[in-house]
Coordinates of C-alpha atoms in Angstrom, one line a residue:
Chain A
X294 CA -10.6 12.3 -9.9
X295 CA -12.4 10.1 -7.4
X296 CA -10.7 9.9 -3.9
X297 CA -10.7 7.8 -0.8
X298 CA -11.3 10.1 2.1
X299 CA -10.1 9.3 5.7
X300 CA -11.0 11.1 8.9
X301 CA -9.5 12.3 11.2
X302 CA -6.1 13.0 9.8
X303 CA -4.6 12.6 13.1
X304 CA -5.7 11.1 16.4
X305 CA -4.1 11.0 19.7
X306 CA -5.6 8.4 22.2
X307 CA -4.8 7.1 25.6
X308 CA -3.5 3.5 25.9
X309 CA -6.5 1.3 26.6
X310 CA -9.0 3.5 24.8
X311 CA -11.1 2.6 21.8
X312 CA -10.6 4.3 18.5
X313 CA -12.5 4.3 15.4
X314 CA -10.9 5.4 12.1
X315 CA -13.3 6.3 9.4
X316 CA -13.0 6.1 5.6
X317 CA -15.3 6.8 2.7
X318 CA -14.2 4.6 -0.3
X319 CA -14.8 5.5 -4.0
X320 CA -18.5 5.0 -4.6
X321 CA -18.5 2.3 -7.2
X322 CA -15.7 0.2 -5.6
X323 CA -16.6 -3.2 -4.0
X324 CA -13.2 -4.1 -2.5
X325 CA -12.1 -2.4 0.7
X326 CA -8.9 -2.6 2.6
X327 CA -7.0 -1.3 5.6
X328 CA -3.2 -1.2 5.7
X329 CA -0.9 0.3 8.3
X330 CA 2.6 1.8 8.2
X331 CA 4.7 2.2 11.3
X332 CA 6.9 5.2 11.0
X333 CA 9.8 4.5 8.7
X334 CA 8.7 0.9 8.0
X335 CA 6.9 -0.7 5.0
X336 CA 3.1 -0.7 4.3
X337 CA 1.5 -3.7 5.9
X338 CA -1.8 -5.4 4.9
X339 CA -4.4 -5.5 7.8
X340 CA -7.6 -6.7 6.5
X341 CA -9.7 -7.0 3.1
X342 CA -13.5 -6.6 3.0
X343 CA -15.8 -7.7 0.3
X344 CA -19.5 -8.5 0.0
X345 CA -19.9 -7.2 3.5
X346 CA -17.6 -9.5 5.1
X347 CA -13.8 -10.0 5.9
X348 CA -12.3 -11.9 2.9
X349 CA -8.8 -12.0 4.5
X350 CA -6.9 -10.7 7.5
X351 CA -3.2 -10.7 8.6
X352 CA -1.8 -11.9 11.8
X353 CA -1.8 -8.3 13.0
X354 CA -5.5 -8.1 12.8
X355 CA -6.2 -9.8 16.0
X356 CA -9.4 -9.6 18.2
X357 CA -8.7 -6.1 19.1
X358 CA -9.4 -5.0 15.6
X359 CA -12.7 -5.0 13.8
X360 CA -14.1 -3.6 10.5
X361 CA -17.5 -2.4 9.5
X362 CA -19.5 -1.0 6.8
X363 CA -22.1 0.5 8.6
X364 CA -24.0 2.1 5.6
X365 CA -23.4 2.3 1.8
X366 CA -20.6 4.8 2.1
X367 CA -18.4 4.4 5.2
X368 CA -15.9 1.8 6.0
X369 CA -14.5 1.9 9.6
X370 CA -11.7 0.2 11.4
X371 CA -12.0 -0.1 15.2
X372 CA -9.4 -0.8 17.7
X373 CA -10.9 -1.7 20.9
X374 CA -8.2 -1.2 23.5
X375 CA -5.2 0.7 22.0
X376 CA -1.6 -0.4 22.7
X377 CA 1.6 1.9 22.3
X378 CA 2.6 -0.4 19.3
X379 CA -0.7 0.4 17.6
X380 CA 0.8 4.0 16.9
X381 CA 1.1 4.0 13.1
X382 CA -0.3 5.6 9.9
X383 CA -3.4 3.6 8.9
X384 CA -4.4 3.7 5.2
X385 CA -7.6 2.9 3.9
X386 CA -7.9 1.6 0.2
X387 CA -10.6 0.6 -2.2
X388 CA -10.7 -1.1 -5.5
X389 CA -13.3 -1.7 -8.3
X390 CA -14.1 -5.0 -9.7
X391 CA -12.6 -7.2 -12.2
X392 CA -9.2 -5.9 -12.2
X393 CA -6.3 -5.4 -9.7
X394 CA -6.0 -2.0 -11.2
X395 CA -7.7 1.0 -9.8
X396 CA -6.5 0.5 -6.3
X397 CA -6.7 3.8 -4.5
X398 CA -5.4 4.7 -1.1
X399 CA -6.7 7.6 1.2
X400 CA -4.2 10.0 2.7
X401 CA -4.2 8.1 6.0
X402 CA -4.9 8.6 9.6
X403 CA -2.0 9.1 11.9
X404 CA -2.8 7.4 15.2
X405 CA -0.5 8.1 18.2
X406 CA -1.3 6.0 21.4
X407 CA 0.2 7.8 24.4
Chain B
X287 CA 7.0 -16.9 0.5
X288 CA 5.1 -13.7 0.7
X289 CA 8.0 -11.4 1.0
X290 CA 9.0 -8.7 -1.3
X291 CA 12.7 -7.5 -0.8
X292 CA 13.5 -3.9 -2.0
X293 CA 16.8 -2.2 -2.3
X294 CA 18.4 0.2 -1.8
X295 CA 17.0 1.7 1.4
X296 CA 17.8 5.0 0.3
X297 CA 19.2 6.7 -2.9
X298 CA 20.6 10.1 -3.8
X299 CA 20.8 11.1 -7.4
X300 CA 21.7 14.3 -9.2
X301 CA 19.2 16.2 -11.3
X302 CA 19.1 14.5 -14.7
X303 CA 20.4 11.3 -13.5
X304 CA 18.8 7.7 -13.5
X305 CA 17.4 6.5 -10.5
X306 CA 17.2 2.7 -10.2
X307 CA 15.4 0.7 -7.5
X308 CA 15.3 -3.2 -7.4
X309 CA 12.8 -5.6 -5.9
X310 CA 12.8 -9.4 -5.8
X311 CA 9.8 -11.6 -4.8
X312 CA 9.5 -15.2 -3.8
X313 CA 5.8 -16.1 -4.5
X314 CA 5.5 -17.4 -8.0
X315 CA 1.7 -16.8 -7.7
X316 CA 2.2 -13.1 -7.8
X317 CA 1.0 -11.8 -11.2
X318 CA 0.7 -8.1 -10.8
X319 CA 3.7 -5.8 -9.8
X320 CA 3.0 -2.2 -9.1
X321 CA 5.1 0.7 -8.0
X322 CA 3.9 3.3 -5.6
X323 CA 5.2 6.8 -4.9
X324 CA 4.5 8.4 -1.5
X325 CA 5.2 11.8 -0.5
X326 CA 5.3 12.8 3.3
X327 CA 1.9 12.8 5.0
X328 CA 0.3 11.4 2.0
X329 CA -0.9 7.7 1.0
X330 CA 0.9 5.7 -1.5
X331 CA -0.1 6.6 -5.1
X332 CA 0.3 4.2 -8.1
X333 CA 2.9 5.1 -10.4
X334 CA 3.3 2.2 -12.7
X335 CA 2.5 -1.5 -12.7
X336 CA 3.4 -4.4 -14.8
X337 CA 2.1 -8.0 -15.4
X338 CA 4.6 -10.9 -15.9
X339 CA 3.6 -11.4 -19.5
X340 CA 5.9 -8.6 -20.6
X341 CA 9.3 -7.7 -19.8
X342 CA 9.2 -4.0 -19.7
X343 CA 6.8 -1.2 -19.4
X344 CA 7.4 2.5 -20.0
X345 CA 5.4 5.4 -19.0
X346 CA 7.1 8.8 -19.7
X347 CA 10.3 8.9 -17.6
X348 CA 9.3 5.7 -15.7
X349 CA 10.1 2.3 -16.8
X350 CA 9.5 -1.1 -15.1
X351 CA 11.9 -3.9 -16.1
X352 CA 10.7 -7.5 -15.3
X353 CA 12.8 -10.6 -15.1
X354 CA 10.2 -13.5 -14.5
X355 CA 12.9 -16.3 -14.4
X356 CA 15.0 -14.4 -11.7
X357 CA 11.7 -13.2 -9.9
X358 CA 13.1 -9.7 -10.0
X359 CA 11.6 -6.3 -11.2
X360 CA 13.2 -2.9 -11.1
X361 CA 12.0 0.9 -11.6
X362 CA 14.1 3.2 -13.6
X363 CA 13.6 6.9 -13.4
X364 CA 15.1 8.7 -16.2
X365 CA 16.1 12.4 -16.1
X366 CA 15.3 12.4 -12.4
X367 CA 14.0 15.7 -11.0
X368 CA 13.8 17.3 -7.6
X369 CA 10.1 16.7 -7.7
X370 CA 10.8 12.9 -7.9
X371 CA 12.0 13.0 -4.4
X372 CA 9.8 10.7 -2.5
X373 CA 9.6 7.3 -1.1
X374 CA 9.0 4.4 -3.6
X375 CA 7.5 1.1 -2.8
X376 CA 7.3 -1.9 -4.8
X377 CA 4.6 -4.4 -4.3
X378 CA 3.1 -7.5 -5.5
X379 CA -0.2 -9.2 -5.7
X380 CA -2.2 -12.0 -6.9
X381 CA -4.7 -10.4 -9.5
X382 CA -6.6 -13.5 -10.4
X383 CA -8.0 -16.9 -9.2
X384 CA -10.4 -15.5 -6.7
X385 CA -7.8 -13.5 -4.8
X386 CA -8.8 -10.6 -2.9
X387 CA -5.8 -8.7 -4.6
X388 CA -4.1 -7.7 -1.3
X389 CA -0.9 -6.0 -1.8
X390 CA 2.6 -7.1 -0.3
X391 CA 5.0 -4.2 -0.1
X392 CA 8.5 -3.9 -0.1
X393 CA 10.4 -1.7 2.7
X394 CA 10.6 1.4 0.5
X395 CA 13.3 3.4 -1.0
X396 CA 13.7 7.1 0.0
X397 CA 14.8 8.8 -3.2
X398 CA 16.4 12.2 -3.0
X399 CA 17.1 14.1 -6.1
X400 CA 19.5 17.0 -5.7
X401 CA 19.1 20.0 -7.9

């Protein structure tokens, strides 16, 4: 079964440092997403990406965040200057066209900011 | 208007019992209601989903009941098993009208099924 692959599985970074979280979506999917889950809380939408541009972003997704699809396979989330409150599990997801079904999440990257 | 409210926060059920988790939504534009199952250290995995044109959908031991007028939907797990122990999230989305299909999640229910 096709999978969404995320790397690394766990990243520890110093406050103020830049981090890049990487995702390889399912190959024929065209909608890409980042969600985050602070420990013990609900999964929250960060950003959606379609046709090589951001289609929607949440209030959480401020100027410190950016997304990129640098080639045909990778989808990245960059946090420019990490804060302690950025510590969370970050999930990448992708979806095929034409239906809200087929929404697949990766296993996540646990980001710890110290 | 974008909230999805989920209850209970945690649930303990004996093996073979019925687990029931409830959700309520506010945005009448939502037209897709999935349930996700999440095991520790893993991403949410789609369990079962329903559209508002039906009142119930069953897949094996899992059933969604949907009440459009009350804007509520629930997950029933029949014959609950210890392997069902996980966190369950309800979610809602607009699946049509040019939406980007983002999911709005409930806060989750930690289900523990005792052997």
